[in-house]
């Protein structure tokens, strides 16, 4: 039992009842305010906890952690400390804000270590090294397969034998709140030659990312049973997708410019530690997987997920309610497969699940599925229709787990779509 997860702990900090960030969560991120550099932080209710200040006040002095770990633009160095230390930091934070612990004079220091979230800017928390995107939801892969190949051949022959994935682009991963311009690109109308223009079928993909906290040397695979040692935590992930660009370009090497223009992540990484009590078993895998992919125990996580679209006028509709537990391939299997050939991993690498769709239409994780290739529409609160994402729309992904009655939230991964920058390539 991880001490900080104890649901009996109450904090002396005044926190909203429905917060994503009770004292049992304590996620990690990076914040910035005018006049001071970026700092590693945690969250409690509607405040950020300044870990640099806590470190400077000596509350971590027994952990032997260099100040530069917290005086930092990213949490990479923090994750690289290893789980023993990051767990100790989380437990210490729990103690500092526990109403029943008065060993620490943290209450007197509150003004120095807590700041209202509304007054800070949250930054991209990870210096992302490599980014890989999987395709591990059987409901999603089946839906896409039915659309493009028919129900008989919905899943490709390899799909149930290995977690399909591709190497994505790390440079265009941005933090929640960053506006995204509709991408320009090449598309192929059904009748006629290819054209260049703004993407017309812009989509989101509801995904969960995991972040690496421990590296491996080249040539050394990560076994399924050890994979969680390498995974620091989870982050909400929107893999923006330009369906028309993707459709024309992807044969035979897979996704390229239809994907790499942007991906949006939440500013908070929730540690695997905080999610201990929401582990669940994944779906039964048929046929049996090869020995190197065999996974034991509860390796899926029950995290409810939601996608909301907000119109330019500010009217919001929830278009998808899904769950991370639906994943056919779990993260340990993904990481084992990724490294089975000797591919090494580094601290800050990010791996996304692939679109997380559930069994019923209300749980589909992309507009491609929700609109079933544009054959159906979603009615927005203002009466307008959506098959894909329009300019001025904001897409936001939310996630939370119910850990024995306590809400462990993931914050928000939100991005507004701005018009395409067409003029740039018009000579
Ligand atoms: Ca994806």
Coordinates of C-alpha atoms and ligand atoms in Angstrom, one line a residue:
X1 CA 0.0 0.0 0.0
X2 CA 1.4 3.4 -1.0
X3 CA 1.0 5.7 1.9
X4 CA -0.1 8.8 -0.1
X5 CA -3.0 6.7 -1.6
X6 CA -4.7 6.3 1.8
X7 CA -8.3 7.5 1.2
X8 CA -8.7 8.3 4.9
X9 CA -6.3 11.2 4.6
X10 CA -7.9 14.7 4.7
X11 CA -6.0 17.8 3.8
X12 CA -5.9 21.1 5.8
X13 CA -6.0 22.9 2.4
X14 CA -9.4 24.1 1.4
X15 CA -10.1 22.2 -1.8
X16 CA -13.3 22.0 -4.0
X17 CA -15.4 18.9 -3.5
X18 CA -15.3 17.8 -7.1
X19 CA -11.6 18.5 -7.7
X20 CA -9.4 16.3 -10.0
X21 CA -6.7 16.8 -7.5
X22 CA -7.4 15.5 -4.0
X23 CA -4.5 14.8 -1.7
X24 CA -4.5 11.2 -2.9
X25 CA -3.6 12.2 -6.5
X26 CA -0.6 14.5 -6.3
X27 CA 0.3 14.5 -10.0
X28 CA 3.4 16.2 -11.5
X29 CA 3.7 19.1 -13.9
X30 CA 5.6 22.3 -14.6
X31 CA 4.3 25.9 -13.9
X32 CA 5.5 29.3 -14.6
X33 CA 4.6 32.8 -13.4
X34 CA 5.9 36.2 -14.5
X35 CA 9.3 37.0 -13.1
X36 CA 10.4 33.5 -12.3
X37 CA 11.6 30.5 -14.3
X38 CA 9.6 27.3 -14.8
X39 CA 9.3 25.0 -11.8
X40 CA 8.3 21.5 -11.2
X41 CA 5.0 21.3 -9.3
X42 CA 2.2 19.2 -8.1
X43 CA -1.5 19.9 -7.7
X44 CA -3.9 20.1 -4.7
X45 CA -7.4 21.2 -5.3
X46 CA -7.3 24.4 -7.4
X47 CA -3.7 25.2 -6.4
X48 CA -0.2 24.2 -7.6
X49 CA 2.3 23.0 -5.1
X50 CA 5.7 24.6 -5.8
X51 CA 8.2 21.7 -5.4
X52 CA 11.2 24.0 -5.7
X53 CA 10.1 26.1 -2.8
X54 CA 9.4 22.9 -0.7
X55 CA 12.8 21.7 -1.6
X56 CA 14.4 25.0 -0.6
X57 CA 12.6 25.0 2.7
X58 CA 14.3 21.7 3.5
X59 CA 11.2 19.5 3.5
X60 CA 12.9 17.1 1.1
X61 CA 16.4 17.4 2.7
X62 CA 16.5 13.7 3.6
X63 CA 16.0 12.6 0.0
X64 CA 19.3 14.0 -1.4
X65 CA 17.7 15.4 -4.5
X66 CA 19.5 18.2 -6.4
X67 CA 17.7 21.5 -6.5
X68 CA 18.0 21.5 -10.3
X69 CA 15.5 18.7 -10.4
X70 CA 12.7 21.1 -9.3
X71 CA 14.2 24.3 -10.8
X72 CA 13.5 22.8 -14.2
X73 CA 11.4 23.3 -17.3
X74 CA 10.5 19.6 -17.4
X75 CA 9.8 16.7 -15.0
X76 CA 12.3 14.4 -16.9
X77 CA 15.0 14.7 -14.2
X78 CA 12.5 14.2 -11.5
X79 CA 11.2 11.0 -13.1
X80 CA 14.7 9.8 -13.7
X81 CA 15.3 9.8 -9.9
X82 CA 13.5 6.4 -9.9
X83 CA 10.3 5.3 -8.3
X84 CA 11.8 4.9 -4.8
X85 CA 12.5 8.6 -4.6
X86 CA 9.5 9.9 -6.6
X87 CA 7.3 7.8 -4.3
X88 CA 9.0 9.2 -1.2
X89 CA 8.4 12.8 -2.6
X90 CA 4.7 12.0 -3.1
X91 CA 4.4 10.5 0.4
X92 CA 6.1 13.5 1.9
X93 CA 3.7 15.9 0.0
X94 CA 0.9 13.8 1.4
X95 CA 2.3 14.3 5.0
X96 CA 2.9 18.1 4.5
X97 CA -0.8 18.6 3.6
X98 CA -2.3 16.0 5.8
X99 CA -4.7 17.6 8.4
X100 CA -3.6 15.0 11.0
X101 CA 0.1 15.4 10.6
X102 CA 1.6 18.3 12.5
X103 CA 5.2 17.2 12.3
X104 CA 5.9 19.8 9.6
X105 CA 5.4 23.5 9.8
X106 CA 3.9 23.5 6.3
X107 CA 0.7 25.4 7.3
X108 CA 2.8 28.4 8.2
X109 CA 4.6 28.1 4.9
X110 CA 1.4 27.7 2.8
X111 CA 1.7 31.1 1.3
X112 CA 5.1 30.2 0.0
X113 CA 4.4 26.8 -1.4
X114 CA 0.9 27.0 -2.8
X115 CA -0.3 29.2 -5.6
X116 CA -3.8 29.5 -7.2
X117 CA -3.8 27.6 -10.5
X118 CA -5.7 30.5 -12.0
X119 CA -2.6 32.7 -11.6
X120 CA -0.1 30.4 -13.2
X121 CA 0.7 29.1 -16.7
X122 CA 1.1 25.4 -17.0
X123 CA 3.8 24.2 -19.4
X124 CA 4.4 21.1 -21.4
X125 CA 5.7 18.9 -18.5
X126 CA 7.8 16.5 -20.5
X127 CA 10.8 17.0 -22.8
X128 CA 9.5 14.4 -25.1
X129 CA 12.3 12.3 -26.7
X130 CA 10.5 9.8 -28.9
X131 CA 6.8 9.4 -29.4
X132 CA 5.1 6.2 -30.5
X133 CA 1.4 5.8 -31.2
X134 CA -0.2 2.4 -30.8
X135 CA -3.5 1.1 -32.2
X136 CA -4.6 -1.0 -29.3
X137 CA -8.4 -0.6 -28.9
X138 CA -10.1 -3.5 -30.5
X139 CA -13.4 -1.6 -30.8
X140 CA -11.6 1.3 -32.6
X141 CA -9.6 -1.0 -34.9
X142 CA -12.7 -3.0 -35.7
X143 CA -14.8 0.1 -36.5
X144 CA -12.1 1.5 -38.8
X145 CA -11.7 -1.9 -40.4
X146 CA -15.5 -2.2 -41.1
X147 CA -15.5 1.2 -42.7
X148 CA -12.6 0.6 -45.0
X149 CA -12.6 -3.2 -45.6
X150 CA -16.0 -4.5 -44.6
X151 CA -17.0 -6.6 -41.6
X152 CA -15.4 -9.8 -42.9
X153 CA -11.8 -8.4 -42.8
X154 CA -12.3 -5.8 -40.2
X155 CA -9.1 -6.7 -38.2
X156 CA -5.9 -7.1 -40.2
X157 CA -4.3 -10.6 -39.7
X158 CA -1.6 -9.3 -37.4
X159 CA -3.9 -7.3 -35.1
X160 CA -4.6 -9.9 -32.4
X161 CA -1.0 -11.1 -32.4
X162 CA 0.9 -7.9 -31.7
X163 CA 0.2 -4.4 -30.6
X164 CA 0.3 -2.4 -33.9
X165 CA 2.1 0.9 -33.7
X166 CA 4.0 3.5 -35.6
X167 CA 6.7 6.1 -34.7
X168 CA 5.1 9.5 -34.4
X169 CA 6.5 13.0 -34.1
X170 CA 7.7 14.4 -30.7
X171 CA 8.3 18.0 -31.8
X172 CA 4.6 18.9 -32.3
X173 CA 3.3 17.6 -29.0
X174 CA 1.9 20.6 -27.2
X175 CA 0.4 21.4 -23.9
X176 CA -3.3 21.9 -23.3
X177 CA -4.5 25.4 -24.3
X178 CA -2.2 25.7 -27.3
X179 CA -4.2 26.7 -30.4
X180 CA -3.8 24.5 -33.5
X181 CA -4.1 25.8 -37.0
X182 CA -6.1 23.5 -39.4
X183 CA -3.4 21.7 -41.3
X184 CA -2.8 22.3 -45.1
X185 CA -1.9 19.3 -47.2
X186 CA -2.5 17.1 -50.1
X187 CA -5.7 15.3 -50.6
X188 CA -7.2 13.1 -53.3
X189 CA -10.8 13.8 -54.3
X190 CA -12.7 10.6 -55.3
X191 CA -12.9 11.9 -58.9
X192 CA -9.9 13.9 -60.1
X193 CA -6.2 14.5 -59.4
X194 CA -4.7 15.3 -56.0
X195 CA -5.2 18.8 -54.7
X196 CA -3.5 21.0 -52.1
X197 CA -5.6 22.8 -49.5
X198 CA -6.9 23.0 -46.0
X199 CA -7.8 19.6 -44.3
X200 CA -11.5 19.2 -44.6
X201 CA -11.9 16.1 -42.3
X202 CA -10.2 17.3 -39.1
X203 CA -10.6 14.9 -36.2
X204 CA -9.5 14.2 -32.7
X205 CA -8.4 10.9 -31.2
X206 CA -9.2 10.2 -27.6
X207 CA -6.0 8.5 -26.2
X208 CA -4.1 8.0 -23.0
X209 CA -0.3 8.4 -23.1
X210 CA 2.3 6.8 -20.8
X211 CA 5.6 8.4 -20.0
X212 CA 8.9 6.6 -19.5
X213 CA 10.8 7.3 -16.2
X214 CA 13.7 4.8 -16.6
X215 CA 15.9 4.1 -19.6
X216 CA 17.3 0.9 -21.1
X217 CA 20.5 0.3 -23.0
X218 CA 20.3 -0.5 -26.7
X219 CA 19.8 -4.2 -27.2
X220 CA 18.0 -4.9 -23.9
X221 CA 14.3 -5.8 -24.2
X222 CA 11.9 -4.9 -21.4
X223 CA 10.0 -8.0 -20.3
X224 CA 6.2 -7.7 -19.8
X225 CA 6.5 -8.5 -16.1
X226 CA 9.0 -5.6 -15.5
X227 CA 7.4 -3.0 -17.8
X228 CA 5.7 -1.0 -15.1
X229 CA 9.1 -0.2 -13.5
X230 CA 9.8 1.8 -16.6
X231 CA 6.4 3.6 -16.8
X232 CA 6.3 6.7 -14.6
X233 CA 2.7 7.8 -15.2
X234 CA -0.2 8.6 -17.5
X235 CA -1.2 11.7 -19.4
X236 CA -4.3 12.6 -21.4
X237 CA -3.5 12.7 -25.1
X238 CA -5.4 14.0 -28.2
X239 CA -3.8 12.7 -31.4
X240 CA -5.2 15.3 -33.8
X241 CA -5.8 13.6 -37.2
X242 CA -6.4 15.0 -40.7
X243 CA -8.4 12.2 -42.2
X244 CA -8.3 13.3 -45.8
X245 CA -4.5 13.9 -45.8
X246 CA -4.1 10.6 -44.0
X247 CA -6.2 8.6 -46.4
X248 CA -4.2 9.7 -49.4
X249 CA -0.7 9.5 -48.0
X250 CA -0.7 6.4 -45.7
X251 CA 0.0 3.6 -48.2
X252 CA 2.3 1.8 -47.8
X253 CA 4.2 3.3 -44.8
X254 CA 1.4 4.4 -42.5
X255 CA 0.5 7.8 -40.9
X256 CA 2.7 10.8 -41.7
X257 CA 1.5 14.4 -42.3
X258 CA -2.1 13.6 -41.4
X259 CA -0.8 13.1 -37.8
X260 CA 2.3 15.1 -37.2
X261 CA 1.0 18.6 -37.2
X262 CA 0.0 18.5 -33.5
X263 CA -0.9 16.3 -30.6
X264 CA -2.3 17.9 -27.4
X265 CA -1.5 16.6 -23.9
X266 CA -2.7 17.6 -20.5
X267 CA -0.3 19.5 -18.2
X268 CA -0.4 16.8 -15.5
X269 CA 1.3 13.4 -15.4
X270 CA -0.6 11.2 -12.9
X271 CA 1.8 8.6 -11.4
X272 CA 1.1 4.9 -11.9
X273 CA 1.4 4.9 -8.1
X274 CA -1.7 7.0 -7.7
X275 CA -3.7 4.5 -9.8
X276 CA -2.9 1.4 -7.8
X277 CA -6.4 0.8 -6.7
X278 CA -8.0 1.2 -10.1
X279 CA -6.2 -1.7 -11.8
X280 CA -8.5 -4.1 -13.6
X281 CA -8.1 -7.1 -15.9
X282 CA -8.1 -6.4 -19.6
X283 CA -10.3 -8.2 -22.2
X284 CA -9.5 -11.8 -22.8
X285 CA -7.0 -12.2 -25.6
X286 CA -7.9 -14.7 -28.3
X287 CA -6.0 -16.4 -29.8
X288 CA -3.4 -16.8 -27.0
X289 CA -0.5 -14.4 -27.5
X290 CA 3.1 -15.4 -28.0
X291 CA 5.1 -16.0 -24.7
X292 CA 7.0 -12.7 -24.8
X293 CA 3.6 -10.8 -24.8
X294 CA 2.0 -12.9 -22.0
X295 CA 0.8 -10.6 -19.3
X296 CA -0.3 -11.6 -15.8
X297 CA -2.4 -9.8 -13.2
X298 CA -4.4 -6.6 -13.6
X299 CA -2.6 -4.5 -16.1
X300 CA -5.5 -2.3 -17.4
X301 CA -6.7 0.8 -15.6
X302 CA -10.3 1.9 -15.0
X303 CA -10.1 5.5 -16.1
X304 CA -13.2 7.2 -17.4
X305 CA -12.6 9.4 -20.4
X306 CA -14.7 12.1 -22.0
X307 CA -14.4 14.3 -25.1
X308 CA -16.2 17.6 -25.3
X309 CA -16.6 19.9 -28.2
X310 CA -17.2 23.6 -27.5
X311 CA -18.5 25.8 -30.3
X312 CA -16.9 29.2 -31.1
X313 CA -19.7 30.8 -29.1
X314 CA -18.9 28.7 -26.1
X315 CA -21.6 26.0 -26.1
X316 CA -20.3 22.6 -25.1
X317 CA -21.4 19.1 -26.0
X318 CA -20.0 15.8 -24.7
X319 CA -19.5 13.6 -27.8
X320 CA -17.8 10.6 -26.3
X321 CA -17.7 8.8 -23.0
X322 CA -15.1 5.9 -23.0
X323 CA -12.8 4.2 -20.6
X324 CA -9.1 3.3 -20.7
X325 CA -10.0 -0.2 -19.4
X326 CA -11.2 -1.2 -22.8
X327 CA -7.7 -1.5 -24.2
X328 CA -7.1 -4.9 -25.8
X329 CA -3.3 -4.6 -25.5
X330 CA -2.1 -3.2 -22.2
X331 CA 0.9 -0.8 -21.7
X332 CA 3.2 -3.6 -20.5
X333 CA 2.6 -5.6 -23.6
X334 CA 3.1 -2.5 -25.7
X335 CA 6.4 -1.7 -24.1
X336 CA 7.5 -5.4 -24.3
X337 CA 6.7 -5.5 -27.9
X338 CA 8.3 -2.1 -28.6
X339 CA 11.6 -3.3 -27.1
X340 CA 11.6 -7.0 -28.1
X341 CA 14.0 -6.3 -31.0
X342 CA 16.4 -4.4 -28.8
X343 CA 15.0 -0.9 -29.3
X344 CA 16.1 1.2 -26.3
X345 CA 13.8 3.6 -24.4
X346 CA 14.7 6.9 -22.8
X347 CA 13.3 9.0 -19.9
X348 CA 10.6 11.3 -21.4
X349 CA 9.6 9.0 -24.2
X350 CA 5.9 9.1 -24.7
X351 CA 3.6 6.2 -25.9
X352 CA 0.0 6.8 -26.8
X353 CA -2.6 4.1 -26.6
X354 CA -4.3 4.6 -29.9
X355 CA -7.9 5.8 -30.0
X356 CA -9.9 4.4 -27.1
X357 CA -13.3 3.4 -28.3
X358 CA -15.8 1.4 -26.3
X359 CA -18.4 -1.0 -27.4
X360 CA -21.3 1.4 -28.0
X361 CA -21.5 4.5 -30.3
X362 CA -21.6 6.9 -27.3
X363 CA -18.1 5.6 -26.4
X364 CA -16.4 6.1 -29.8
X365 CA -13.1 8.0 -29.5
X366 CA -13.0 9.9 -32.9
X367 CA -15.4 11.8 -35.1
X368 CA -14.5 9.3 -37.9
X369 CA -16.4 6.7 -35.9
X370 CA -19.0 9.0 -34.3
X371 CA -20.0 10.3 -37.7
X372 CA -19.3 6.9 -39.2
X373 CA -17.2 8.3 -42.0
X374 CA -19.4 11.4 -42.3
X375 CA -22.6 9.6 -42.8
X376 CA -24.1 10.8 -39.5
X377 CA -24.0 14.2 -37.7
X378 CA -23.8 15.3 -34.1
X379 CA -26.1 18.1 -33.2
X380 CA -24.5 20.8 -31.2
X381 CA -26.4 22.8 -28.5
X382 CA -26.7 25.7 -31.0
X383 CA -28.4 23.5 -33.6
X384 CA -25.4 23.3 -35.9
X385 CA -24.1 19.9 -37.0
X386 CA -20.7 18.3 -36.7
X387 CA -19.2 15.4 -38.7
X388 CA -15.7 16.6 -38.1
X389 CA -14.1 19.5 -36.3
X390 CA -14.8 23.1 -37.5
X391 CA -12.7 26.2 -37.2
X392 CA -13.2 27.8 -33.9
X393 CA -14.2 24.6 -32.2
X394 CA -12.4 23.6 -29.0
X395 CA -11.9 19.9 -28.3
X396 CA -11.2 18.9 -24.7
X397 CA -10.4 15.5 -23.2
X398 CA -11.0 14.8 -19.6
X399 CA -10.3 11.7 -17.5
X400 CA -10.7 10.5 -14.0
X401 CA -10.5 7.3 -12.0
X402 CA -12.6 6.4 -9.0
X403 CA -10.0 5.2 -6.4
X404 CA -12.2 3.8 -3.6
X405 CA -14.5 6.8 -3.7
X406 CA -11.7 9.4 -4.3
X407 CA -11.6 11.1 -7.7
X408 CA -8.1 10.8 -9.3
X409 CA -8.4 13.3 -12.1
X410 CA -6.1 13.9 -15.1
X411 CA -6.9 17.6 -15.7
X412 CA -7.7 18.5 -19.3
X413 CA -6.2 18.2 -22.7
X414 CA -7.8 21.0 -24.7
X415 CA -7.1 22.7 -28.0
X416 CA -8.9 25.2 -30.2
X417 CA -8.8 24.9 -33.9
X418 CA -7.8 28.1 -35.8
X419 CA -8.3 28.6 -39.6
X420 CA -5.6 27.2 -41.9
X421 CA -2.6 29.3 -42.7
X422 CA -3.3 29.1 -46.4
X423 CA -1.4 32.1 -47.5
X424 CA 2.0 30.7 -46.4
X425 CA 2.4 28.5 -49.5
X426 CA 0.7 30.7 -52.0
X427 CA 3.6 32.0 -54.0
Ligands
LIG1 CA1 -3.7 7.7 -32.9

